[in-house]
Coordinates of C-alpha atoms in Angstrom, one line a residue:
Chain A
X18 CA -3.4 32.2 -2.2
X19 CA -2.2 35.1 -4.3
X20 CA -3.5 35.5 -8.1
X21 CA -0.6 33.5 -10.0
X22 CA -0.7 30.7 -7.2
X23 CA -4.5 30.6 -7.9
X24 CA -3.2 30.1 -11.9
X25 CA -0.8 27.0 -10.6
X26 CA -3.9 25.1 -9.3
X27 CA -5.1 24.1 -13.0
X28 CA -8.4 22.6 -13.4
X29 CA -9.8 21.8 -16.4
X30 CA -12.9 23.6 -15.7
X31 CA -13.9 25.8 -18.9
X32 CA -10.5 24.4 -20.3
X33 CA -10.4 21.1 -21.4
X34 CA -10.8 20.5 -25.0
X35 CA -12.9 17.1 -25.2
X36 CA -16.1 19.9 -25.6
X37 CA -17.9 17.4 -22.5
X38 CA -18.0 19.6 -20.0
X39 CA -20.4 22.8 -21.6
X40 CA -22.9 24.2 -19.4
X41 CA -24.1 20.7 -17.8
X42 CA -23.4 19.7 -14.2
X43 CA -20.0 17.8 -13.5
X44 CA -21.4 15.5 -11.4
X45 CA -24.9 14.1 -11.5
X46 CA -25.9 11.2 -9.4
X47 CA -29.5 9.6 -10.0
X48 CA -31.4 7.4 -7.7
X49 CA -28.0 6.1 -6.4
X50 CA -28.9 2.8 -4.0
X51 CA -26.3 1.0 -2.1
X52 CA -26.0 -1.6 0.5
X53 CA -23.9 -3.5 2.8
X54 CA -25.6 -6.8 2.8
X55 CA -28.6 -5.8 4.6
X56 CA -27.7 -2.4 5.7
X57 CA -29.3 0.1 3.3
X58 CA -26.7 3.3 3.7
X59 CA -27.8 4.8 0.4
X60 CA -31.7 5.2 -0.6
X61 CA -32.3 6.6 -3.7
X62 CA -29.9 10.1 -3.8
X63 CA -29.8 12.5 -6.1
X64 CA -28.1 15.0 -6.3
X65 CA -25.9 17.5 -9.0
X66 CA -22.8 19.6 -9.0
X67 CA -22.7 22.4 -10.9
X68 CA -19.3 23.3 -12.4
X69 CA -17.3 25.3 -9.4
X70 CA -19.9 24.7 -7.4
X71 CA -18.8 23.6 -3.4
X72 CA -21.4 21.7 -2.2
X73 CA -21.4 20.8 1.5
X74 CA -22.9 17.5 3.0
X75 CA -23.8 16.8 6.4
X76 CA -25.2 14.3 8.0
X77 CA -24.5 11.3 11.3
X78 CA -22.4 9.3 11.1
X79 CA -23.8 6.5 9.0
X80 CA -26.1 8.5 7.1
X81 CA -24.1 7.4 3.9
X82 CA -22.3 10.8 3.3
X83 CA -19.0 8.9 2.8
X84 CA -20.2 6.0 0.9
X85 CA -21.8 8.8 -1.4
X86 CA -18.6 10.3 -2.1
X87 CA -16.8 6.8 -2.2
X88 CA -19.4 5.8 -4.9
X89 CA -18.4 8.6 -7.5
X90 CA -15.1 7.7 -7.1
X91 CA -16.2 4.5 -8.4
X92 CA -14.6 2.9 -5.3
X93 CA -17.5 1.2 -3.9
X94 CA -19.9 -0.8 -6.7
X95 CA -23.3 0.7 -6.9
X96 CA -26.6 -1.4 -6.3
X97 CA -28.9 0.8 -8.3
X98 CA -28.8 4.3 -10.0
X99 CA -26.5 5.8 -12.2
X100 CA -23.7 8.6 -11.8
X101 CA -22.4 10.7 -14.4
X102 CA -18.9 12.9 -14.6
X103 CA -19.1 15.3 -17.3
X104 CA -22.2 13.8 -18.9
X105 CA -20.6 10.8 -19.4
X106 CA -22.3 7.8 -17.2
X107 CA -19.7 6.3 -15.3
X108 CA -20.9 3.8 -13.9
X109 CA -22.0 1.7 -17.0
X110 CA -20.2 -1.7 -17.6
X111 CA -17.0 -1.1 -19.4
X112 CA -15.9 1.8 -18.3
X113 CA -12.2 2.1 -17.9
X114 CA -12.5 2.8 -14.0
X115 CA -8.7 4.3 -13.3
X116 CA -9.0 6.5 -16.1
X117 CA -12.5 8.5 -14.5
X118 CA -10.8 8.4 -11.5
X119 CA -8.0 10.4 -13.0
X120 CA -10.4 13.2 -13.1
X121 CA -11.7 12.8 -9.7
X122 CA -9.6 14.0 -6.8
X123 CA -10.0 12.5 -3.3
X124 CA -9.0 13.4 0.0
X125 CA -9.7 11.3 2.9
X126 CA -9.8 11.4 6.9
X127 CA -6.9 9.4 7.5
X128 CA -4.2 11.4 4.4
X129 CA -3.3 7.5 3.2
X130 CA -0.1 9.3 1.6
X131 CA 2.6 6.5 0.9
X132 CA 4.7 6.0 3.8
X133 CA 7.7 5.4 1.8
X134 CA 8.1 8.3 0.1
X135 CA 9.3 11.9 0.4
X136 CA 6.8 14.7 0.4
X137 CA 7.5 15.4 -2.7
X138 CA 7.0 11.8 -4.2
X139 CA 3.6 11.3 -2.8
X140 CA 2.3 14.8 -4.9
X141 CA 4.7 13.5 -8.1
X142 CA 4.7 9.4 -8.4
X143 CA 0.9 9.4 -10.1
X144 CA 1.6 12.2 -12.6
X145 CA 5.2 10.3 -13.2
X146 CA 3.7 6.8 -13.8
X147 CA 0.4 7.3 -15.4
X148 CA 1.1 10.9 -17.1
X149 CA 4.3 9.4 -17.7
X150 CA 5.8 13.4 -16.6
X151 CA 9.9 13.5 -16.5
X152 CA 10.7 13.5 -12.9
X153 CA 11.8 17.1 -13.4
X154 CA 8.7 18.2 -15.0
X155 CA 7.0 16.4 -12.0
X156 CA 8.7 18.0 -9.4
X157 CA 8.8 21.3 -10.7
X158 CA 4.4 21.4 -11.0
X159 CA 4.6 19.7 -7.7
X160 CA 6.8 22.5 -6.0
X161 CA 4.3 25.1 -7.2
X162 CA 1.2 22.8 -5.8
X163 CA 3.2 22.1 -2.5
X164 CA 4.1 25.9 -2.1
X165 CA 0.3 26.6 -3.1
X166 CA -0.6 24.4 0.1
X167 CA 2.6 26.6 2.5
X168 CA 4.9 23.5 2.6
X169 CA 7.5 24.2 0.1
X170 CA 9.8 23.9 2.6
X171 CA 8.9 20.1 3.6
X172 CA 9.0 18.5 0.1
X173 CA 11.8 16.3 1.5
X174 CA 10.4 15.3 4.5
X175 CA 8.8 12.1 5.1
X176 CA 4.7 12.0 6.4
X177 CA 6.1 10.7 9.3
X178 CA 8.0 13.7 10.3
X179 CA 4.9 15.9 9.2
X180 CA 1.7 17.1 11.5
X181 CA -1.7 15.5 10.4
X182 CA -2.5 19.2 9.1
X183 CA 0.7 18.9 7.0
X184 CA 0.1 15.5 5.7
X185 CA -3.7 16.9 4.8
X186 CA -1.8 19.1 2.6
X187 CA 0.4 17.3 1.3
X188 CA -2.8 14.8 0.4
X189 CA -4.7 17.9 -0.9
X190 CA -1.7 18.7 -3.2
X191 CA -1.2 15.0 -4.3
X192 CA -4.7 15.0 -5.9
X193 CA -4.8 18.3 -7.8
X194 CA -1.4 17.1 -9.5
X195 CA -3.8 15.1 -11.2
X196 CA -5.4 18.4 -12.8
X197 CA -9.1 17.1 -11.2
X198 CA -12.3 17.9 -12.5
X199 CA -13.6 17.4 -9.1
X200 CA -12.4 17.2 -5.7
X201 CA -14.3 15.1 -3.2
X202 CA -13.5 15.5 0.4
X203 CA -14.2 13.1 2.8
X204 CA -14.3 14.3 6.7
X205 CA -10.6 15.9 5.6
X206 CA -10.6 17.4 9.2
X207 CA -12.0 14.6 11.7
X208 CA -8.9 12.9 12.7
X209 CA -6.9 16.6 13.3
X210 CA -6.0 18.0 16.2
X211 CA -8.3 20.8 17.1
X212 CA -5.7 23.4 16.1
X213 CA -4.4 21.9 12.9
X214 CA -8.1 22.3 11.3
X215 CA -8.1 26.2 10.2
X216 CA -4.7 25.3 8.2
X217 CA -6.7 22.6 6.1
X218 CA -9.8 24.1 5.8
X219 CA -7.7 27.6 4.6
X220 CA -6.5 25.3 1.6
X221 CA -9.8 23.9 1.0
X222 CA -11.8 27.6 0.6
X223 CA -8.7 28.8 -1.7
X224 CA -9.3 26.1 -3.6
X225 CA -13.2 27.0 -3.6
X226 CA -12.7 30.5 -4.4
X227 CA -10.2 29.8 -7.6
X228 CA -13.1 27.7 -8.8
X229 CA -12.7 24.2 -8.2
X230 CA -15.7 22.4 -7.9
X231 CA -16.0 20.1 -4.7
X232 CA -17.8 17.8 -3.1
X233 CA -17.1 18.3 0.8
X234 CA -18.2 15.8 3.7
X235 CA -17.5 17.9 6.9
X236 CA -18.8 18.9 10.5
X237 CA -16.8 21.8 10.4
X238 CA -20.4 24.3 9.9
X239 CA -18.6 27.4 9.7
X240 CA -16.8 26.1 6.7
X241 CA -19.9 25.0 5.4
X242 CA -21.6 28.2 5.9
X243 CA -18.9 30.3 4.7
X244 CA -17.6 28.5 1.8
X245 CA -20.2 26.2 0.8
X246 CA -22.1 27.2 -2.2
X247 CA -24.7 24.7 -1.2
X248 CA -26.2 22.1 1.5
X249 CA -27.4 18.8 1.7
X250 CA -28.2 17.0 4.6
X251 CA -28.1 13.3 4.6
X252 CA -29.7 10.7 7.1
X253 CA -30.7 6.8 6.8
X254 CA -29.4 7.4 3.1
X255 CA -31.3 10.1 2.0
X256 CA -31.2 14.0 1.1
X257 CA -34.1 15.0 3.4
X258 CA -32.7 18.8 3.4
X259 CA -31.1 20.9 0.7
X260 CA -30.3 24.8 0.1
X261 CA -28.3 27.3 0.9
X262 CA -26.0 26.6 3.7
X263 CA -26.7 29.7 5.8
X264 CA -30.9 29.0 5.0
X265 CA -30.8 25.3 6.1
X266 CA -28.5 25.9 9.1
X267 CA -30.2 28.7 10.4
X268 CA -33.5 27.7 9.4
X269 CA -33.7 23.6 9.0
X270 CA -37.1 22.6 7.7
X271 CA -36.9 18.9 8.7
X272 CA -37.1 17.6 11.9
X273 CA -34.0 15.5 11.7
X274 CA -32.0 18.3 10.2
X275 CA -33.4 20.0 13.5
X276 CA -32.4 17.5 15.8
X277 CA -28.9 17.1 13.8
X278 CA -28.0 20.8 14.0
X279 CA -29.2 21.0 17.8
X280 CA -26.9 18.4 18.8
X281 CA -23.8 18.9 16.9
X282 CA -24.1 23.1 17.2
X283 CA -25.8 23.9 20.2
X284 CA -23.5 22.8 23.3
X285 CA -25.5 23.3 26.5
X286 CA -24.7 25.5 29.2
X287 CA -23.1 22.6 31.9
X288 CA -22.4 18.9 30.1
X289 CA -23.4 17.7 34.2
X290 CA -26.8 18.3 33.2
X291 CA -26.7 15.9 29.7
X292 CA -27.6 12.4 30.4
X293 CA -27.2 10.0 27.8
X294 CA -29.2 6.8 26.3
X295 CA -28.5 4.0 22.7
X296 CA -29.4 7.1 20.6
X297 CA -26.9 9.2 22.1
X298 CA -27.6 12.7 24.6
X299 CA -30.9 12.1 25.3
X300 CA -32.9 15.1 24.9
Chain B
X681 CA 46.3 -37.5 20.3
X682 CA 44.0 -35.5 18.3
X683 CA 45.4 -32.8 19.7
X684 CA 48.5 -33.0 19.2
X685 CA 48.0 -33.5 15.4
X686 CA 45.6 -31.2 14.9
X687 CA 46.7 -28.6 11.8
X688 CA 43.8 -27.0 10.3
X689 CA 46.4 -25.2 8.4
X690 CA 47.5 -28.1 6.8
X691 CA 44.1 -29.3 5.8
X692 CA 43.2 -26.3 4.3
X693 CA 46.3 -25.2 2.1
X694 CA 46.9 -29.2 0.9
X695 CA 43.3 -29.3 -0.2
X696 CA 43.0 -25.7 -1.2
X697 CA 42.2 -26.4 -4.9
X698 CA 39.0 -28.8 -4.0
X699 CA 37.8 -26.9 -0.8
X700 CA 37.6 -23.7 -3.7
X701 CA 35.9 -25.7 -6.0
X702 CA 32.9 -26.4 -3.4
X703 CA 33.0 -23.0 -1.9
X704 CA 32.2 -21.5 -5.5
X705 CA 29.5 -24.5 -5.9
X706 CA 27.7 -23.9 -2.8
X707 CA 28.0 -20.2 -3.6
X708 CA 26.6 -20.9 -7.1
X709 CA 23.3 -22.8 -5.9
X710 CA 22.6 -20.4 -3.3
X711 CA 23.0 -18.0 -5.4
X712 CA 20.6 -19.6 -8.4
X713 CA 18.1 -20.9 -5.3
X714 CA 18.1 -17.1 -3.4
X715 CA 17.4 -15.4 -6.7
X716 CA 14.6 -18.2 -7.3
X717 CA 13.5 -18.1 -3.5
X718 CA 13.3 -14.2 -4.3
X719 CA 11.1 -14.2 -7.3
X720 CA 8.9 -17.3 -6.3
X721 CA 8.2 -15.6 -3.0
X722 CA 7.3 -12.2 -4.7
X723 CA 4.8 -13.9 -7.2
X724 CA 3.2 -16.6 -5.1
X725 CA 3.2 -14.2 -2.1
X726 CA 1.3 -11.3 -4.0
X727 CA -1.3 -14.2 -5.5
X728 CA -2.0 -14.8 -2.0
X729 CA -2.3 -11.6 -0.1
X730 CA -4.2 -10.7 -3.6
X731 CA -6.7 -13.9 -3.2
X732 CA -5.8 -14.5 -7.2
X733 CA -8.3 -17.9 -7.8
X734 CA -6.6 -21.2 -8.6
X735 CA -2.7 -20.0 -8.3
X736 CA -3.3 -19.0 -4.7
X737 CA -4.6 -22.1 -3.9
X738 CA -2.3 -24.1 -5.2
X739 CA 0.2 -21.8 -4.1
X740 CA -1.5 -23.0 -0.3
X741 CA -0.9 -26.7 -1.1
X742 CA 2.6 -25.9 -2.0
X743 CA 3.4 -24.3 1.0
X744 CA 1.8 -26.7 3.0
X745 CA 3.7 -29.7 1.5
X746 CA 7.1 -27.7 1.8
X747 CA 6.7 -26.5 5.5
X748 CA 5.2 -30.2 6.9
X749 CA 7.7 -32.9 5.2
X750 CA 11.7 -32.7 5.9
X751 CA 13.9 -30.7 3.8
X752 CA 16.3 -34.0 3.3
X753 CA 12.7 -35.7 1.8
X754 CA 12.2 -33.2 -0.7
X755 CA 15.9 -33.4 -1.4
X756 CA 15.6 -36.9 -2.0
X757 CA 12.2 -36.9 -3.5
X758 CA 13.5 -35.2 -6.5
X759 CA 16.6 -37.1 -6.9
X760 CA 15.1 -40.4 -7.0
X761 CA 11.9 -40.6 -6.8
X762 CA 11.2 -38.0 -10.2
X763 CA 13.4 -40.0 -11.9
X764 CA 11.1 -43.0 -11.7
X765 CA 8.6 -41.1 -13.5
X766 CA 11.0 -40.2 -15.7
X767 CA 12.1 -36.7 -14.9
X768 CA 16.0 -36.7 -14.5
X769 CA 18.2 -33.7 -13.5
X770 CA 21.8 -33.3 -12.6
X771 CA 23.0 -33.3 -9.0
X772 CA 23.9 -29.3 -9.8
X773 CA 19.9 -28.7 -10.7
X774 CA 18.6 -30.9 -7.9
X775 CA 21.1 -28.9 -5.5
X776 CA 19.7 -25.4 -6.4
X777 CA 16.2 -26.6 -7.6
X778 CA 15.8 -28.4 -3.8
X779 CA 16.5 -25.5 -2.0
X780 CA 14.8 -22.7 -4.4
X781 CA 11.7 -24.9 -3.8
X782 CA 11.9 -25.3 -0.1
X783 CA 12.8 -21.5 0.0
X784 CA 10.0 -20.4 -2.2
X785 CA 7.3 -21.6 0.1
X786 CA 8.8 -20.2 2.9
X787 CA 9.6 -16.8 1.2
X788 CA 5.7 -16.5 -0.1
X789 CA 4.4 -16.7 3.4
X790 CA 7.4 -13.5 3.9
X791 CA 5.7 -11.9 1.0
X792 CA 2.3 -12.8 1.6
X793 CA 2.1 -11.3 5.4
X794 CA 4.2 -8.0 3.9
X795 CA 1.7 -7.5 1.5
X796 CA -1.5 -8.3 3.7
X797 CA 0.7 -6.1 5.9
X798 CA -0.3 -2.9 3.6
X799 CA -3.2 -1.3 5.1
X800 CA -6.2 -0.8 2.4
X801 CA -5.8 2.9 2.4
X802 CA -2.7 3.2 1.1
X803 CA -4.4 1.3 -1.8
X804 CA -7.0 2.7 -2.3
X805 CA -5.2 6.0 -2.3
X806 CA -3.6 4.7 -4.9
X807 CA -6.7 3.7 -6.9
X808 CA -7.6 7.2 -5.9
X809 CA -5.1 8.6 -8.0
X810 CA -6.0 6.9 -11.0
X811 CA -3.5 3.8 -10.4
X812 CA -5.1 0.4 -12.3
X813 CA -5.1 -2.4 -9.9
X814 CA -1.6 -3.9 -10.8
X815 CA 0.1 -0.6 -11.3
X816 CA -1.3 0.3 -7.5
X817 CA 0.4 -3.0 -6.5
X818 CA 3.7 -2.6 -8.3
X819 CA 3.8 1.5 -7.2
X820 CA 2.0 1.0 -3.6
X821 CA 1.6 -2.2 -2.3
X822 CA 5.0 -3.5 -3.7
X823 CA 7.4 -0.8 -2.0
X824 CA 5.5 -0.8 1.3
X825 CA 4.8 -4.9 1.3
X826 CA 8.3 -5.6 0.6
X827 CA 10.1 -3.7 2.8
X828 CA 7.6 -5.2 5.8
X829 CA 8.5 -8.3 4.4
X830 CA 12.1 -8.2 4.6
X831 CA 13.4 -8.7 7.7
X832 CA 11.7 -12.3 7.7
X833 CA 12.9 -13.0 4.0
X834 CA 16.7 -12.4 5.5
X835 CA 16.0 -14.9 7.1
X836 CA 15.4 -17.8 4.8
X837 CA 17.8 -16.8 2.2
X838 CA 20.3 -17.5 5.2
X839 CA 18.6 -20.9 5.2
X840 CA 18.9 -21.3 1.9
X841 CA 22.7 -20.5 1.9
X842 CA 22.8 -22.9 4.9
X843 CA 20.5 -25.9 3.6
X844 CA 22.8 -26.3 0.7
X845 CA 25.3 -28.2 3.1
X846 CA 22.6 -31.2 2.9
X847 CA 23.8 -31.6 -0.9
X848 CA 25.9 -34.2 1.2
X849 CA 23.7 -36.9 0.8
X850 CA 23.2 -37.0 -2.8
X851 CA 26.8 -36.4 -3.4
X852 CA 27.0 -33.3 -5.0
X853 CA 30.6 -31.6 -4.8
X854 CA 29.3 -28.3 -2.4
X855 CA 31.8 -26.8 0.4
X856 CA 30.5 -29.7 2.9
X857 CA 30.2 -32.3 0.4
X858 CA 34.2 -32.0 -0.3
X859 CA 35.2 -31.1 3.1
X860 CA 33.8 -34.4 4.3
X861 CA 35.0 -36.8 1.8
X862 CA 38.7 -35.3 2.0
X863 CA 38.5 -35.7 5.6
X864 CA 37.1 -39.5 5.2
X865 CA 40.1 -40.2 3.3
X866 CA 42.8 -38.6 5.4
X867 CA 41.0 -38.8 9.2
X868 CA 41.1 -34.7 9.8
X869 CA 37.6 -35.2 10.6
X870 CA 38.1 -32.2 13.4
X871 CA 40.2 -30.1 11.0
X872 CA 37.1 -30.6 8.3
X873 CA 34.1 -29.3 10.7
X874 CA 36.6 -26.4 12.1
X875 CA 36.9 -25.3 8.1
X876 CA 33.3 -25.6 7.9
X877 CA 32.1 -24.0 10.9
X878 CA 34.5 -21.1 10.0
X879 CA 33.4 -20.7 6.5
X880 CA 29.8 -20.7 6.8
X881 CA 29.8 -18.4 9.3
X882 CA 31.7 -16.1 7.5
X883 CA 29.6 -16.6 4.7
X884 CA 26.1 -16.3 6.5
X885 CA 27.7 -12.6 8.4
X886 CA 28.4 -11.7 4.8
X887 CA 25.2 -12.3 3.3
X888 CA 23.2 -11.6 6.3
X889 CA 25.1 -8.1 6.3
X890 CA 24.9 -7.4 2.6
X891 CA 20.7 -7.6 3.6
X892 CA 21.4 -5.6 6.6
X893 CA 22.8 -3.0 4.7
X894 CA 20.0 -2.9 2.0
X895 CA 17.6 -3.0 4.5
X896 CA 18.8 -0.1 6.2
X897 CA 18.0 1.7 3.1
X898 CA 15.1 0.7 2.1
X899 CA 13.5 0.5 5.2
X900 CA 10.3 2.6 6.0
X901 CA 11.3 5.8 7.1
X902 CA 9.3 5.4 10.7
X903 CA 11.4 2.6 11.5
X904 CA 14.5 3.6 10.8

């Protein structure tokens, strides 16, 4: 992403004029609890995003890493705790809900762009409905944004005819035509080929490095080491280990974080040795 | 005999001025109970595959009564039965409003399954995005719903258009209504049915390729 791409990608970072954002976090979750009837997933998390801050969060699957992110999109009702964008607690009664989310960007495994429409259309229909843009104005931002993310030339093209790593894209651009305070990934990469991850995760650390604060769920670790500006990791609902990526990866203090990081980095030398049990490769 | 007589020809041109007269009435109920069919479906559908309280259960009884009791006893419910309790419409309203019901509870099921169709995600992208809950369903759920949902609703406009034929037994002046009760009068009983047979299929091909061709647009680009 060259300089005056970088300037396309607007966030209201340091820009907006409501005078909430100042020095203090963007997003600050406190004692967030949630369940699924019985099941616990989140247990007491805390955690705060510093303006252009990328924080990283790992975790198994079911450790509540998604529900977390789900959460301060205000898409799953909380239990307990409170969560605030900007200073401003959103998750009191009252609030208007599609309006906070207007200043949340999410991107999620499966793309969920809108079959139905062109390209194009997906990245322009919310700024032309709610923003109430000219279709003109609309598609001119989104060219920039689509070019931003190296698919000007498949504006026209339906998500069909696209590669998941194209529809990512496309997805990614659809949510910063919302001009986001915050972007919030959730396992972007999981359901991509092998070969179509670099192109998304290339998009995601431009974004990082023009300053756009993020909230990434991921098991892509070298992303996480390289563009994360911190690490949590997550398990049975909590944040049992937190620091700088390269510290907790190299040098995880907690025995689950161990056992996480041994399992998911550390392939052995002949998979005819690995025997398996409920918990998974048994070790 | 028959044969030998036989002259749809005949029966069409010396009746021409009455067989137009019920062509344009059947064309004007099915036209007043598609459009109804249409936005009945679309409303009662979305209250369903939206779980809305109260209207989607009623709109369950509704359907339920229209789907299990003949078409002739609805037909027949309003035109004598309501007016017992004192409600009294023309045979022109109980023509259209008959089949507009019958077609709206079929057409909300169409509606329903297109919407329930919609996976989540494509919702809650929408939510994502900042879309209130009824502007998601008119921008997201709406598109992809409906155009799932067509195919099926095709399908019981034609009925509609077809089902107005059974305006024969309360009398009302439609294309079969006339064609009969020339054809009672003069004995071209064969000559009437051919002139039928011919002009509703013509009329269903029509309408059923008008959809066709609106489908083809509008369909999701996968399946097209």
């Amino acid at each position: 992403m060259t300089a005056s791409e970088a300037a396309t990608v607007r966030t209201a970072n340091g820009e907006d004029g409501d005078g909430t954002n100042g020095a203090g976090p963007v997003v600050r979750v406190e004692g967030l609890r949630k369940s699924f009837g019985t099941n616990l997933v989140l247990d007491g998390v805390d955690v705060t995003v510093a303006a252009g801050e990328v924080l990283v969060i790992i975790g198994r699957s079911g450790s509540g890493k998604s529900t977390l992110l789900r959460c301060i999109n205000l898409l799953e009702p909380i239990d307990e705790g409170r969560i605030l964008l900007e200073g401003d607690e959103i998750t009191r009664k009252g609030v208007d809900v599609s309006r906070v989310r207007q200043r949340i960007g999410m991107v999620f495994q499966q793309f969920n762009l809108f079959p139905h429409l062109t390209a194009i259309d997906n990245v322009t229909l919310a700024a032309r409905k709610i923003r109430k843009l000219s279709r003109e104005q609309a598609e001119q931002r989104a060219r920039e944004l689509l070019k931003t993310v190296g698919l000007e030339e498949k504006a026209d093209q339906h998500p069909h005819q696209l590669s998941g790593g194209q529809q990512q894209r496309v997805a990614i651009a659809r949510a910063l035509m919302m001009e986001p305070h915050v972007m919030l990934f959730d396992e972007v990469t999981s359901a991509l080929d092998p070969e179509l991850v670099g192109e998304v995760l290339i998009v995601m650390r431009d974004l990082a490095r023009i300053g756009m604060t993020m909230l990434v769920v991921t098991h892509e670790m070298q992303f996480a080491r390289e563009v994360g500006d911190r690490l949590v990791f997550m398990d049975e609902g909590r944040i049992v280990e937190e620091g700088a990526p390269a510290d907790v990866l190299d040098n995880p203090s907690d025995e689950r974080t161990r056992r996480f990081l041994r399992r998911t980095l550390q392939l052995p030398e002949s998979l005819e040795e690995l025997t398996v049990n409920e918990e998974g490769v048994e070790e | 005999m028959i044969l030998a007589t036989y002259d749809l020809w005949a029966f069409v041109s010396e009746n021409r001025e009455e067989l137009l007269d019920g062509l344009l009435n059947t064309l004007k109920v099915s036209a007043f109970a598609i459009a109804g069919a249409f936005v009945i479906g679309l409303a009662l559908g979305a209250a369903r595959a939206h779980r809305i309280p109260v209207v989607s259960q009623l709109t369950a009884i509704y359907v339920e009564v229209i789907r299990n009791t003949p078409i002739l006893v609805q037909i027949f419910f309003i035109f004598y039965a309501l007016p017992q309790l004192g409600i009294v419409f023309d045979q022109f309203t109980v023509a259209w409003l008959s089949v507009m019901i019958w077609g709206g509870a079929f057409n909300s099921e169409n509606f329903r399954a297109g919407f329930q169709a919609v996976a989540y995600r494509y919702r809650e992208a929408g939510y994502a995005l900042g879309f209130a809950p009824f502007s998601t369903f008119v921008n997201v759920t709406l598109p992809i719903g409906g155009r799932i949902a067509l195919p099926s609703s095709i399908n019981t406009y034609i009925s509609v258009l077809k089902n107005t034929s059974l305006m024969y037994v309360i009398g009302y002046a439609e294309l079969t209504t006339t064609s009969l009760n020339i054809s009672n009068l003069t004995l071209q009983t064969t000559e009437s049915l051919t002139m039928l047979a011919i002009v509703y299929l013509t009329l269903v091909w029509s309408l059923s390729a008008l959809i066709r061709l609106l489908e083809s647009r509008l369909a999701l680009p996968e399946s097209r």
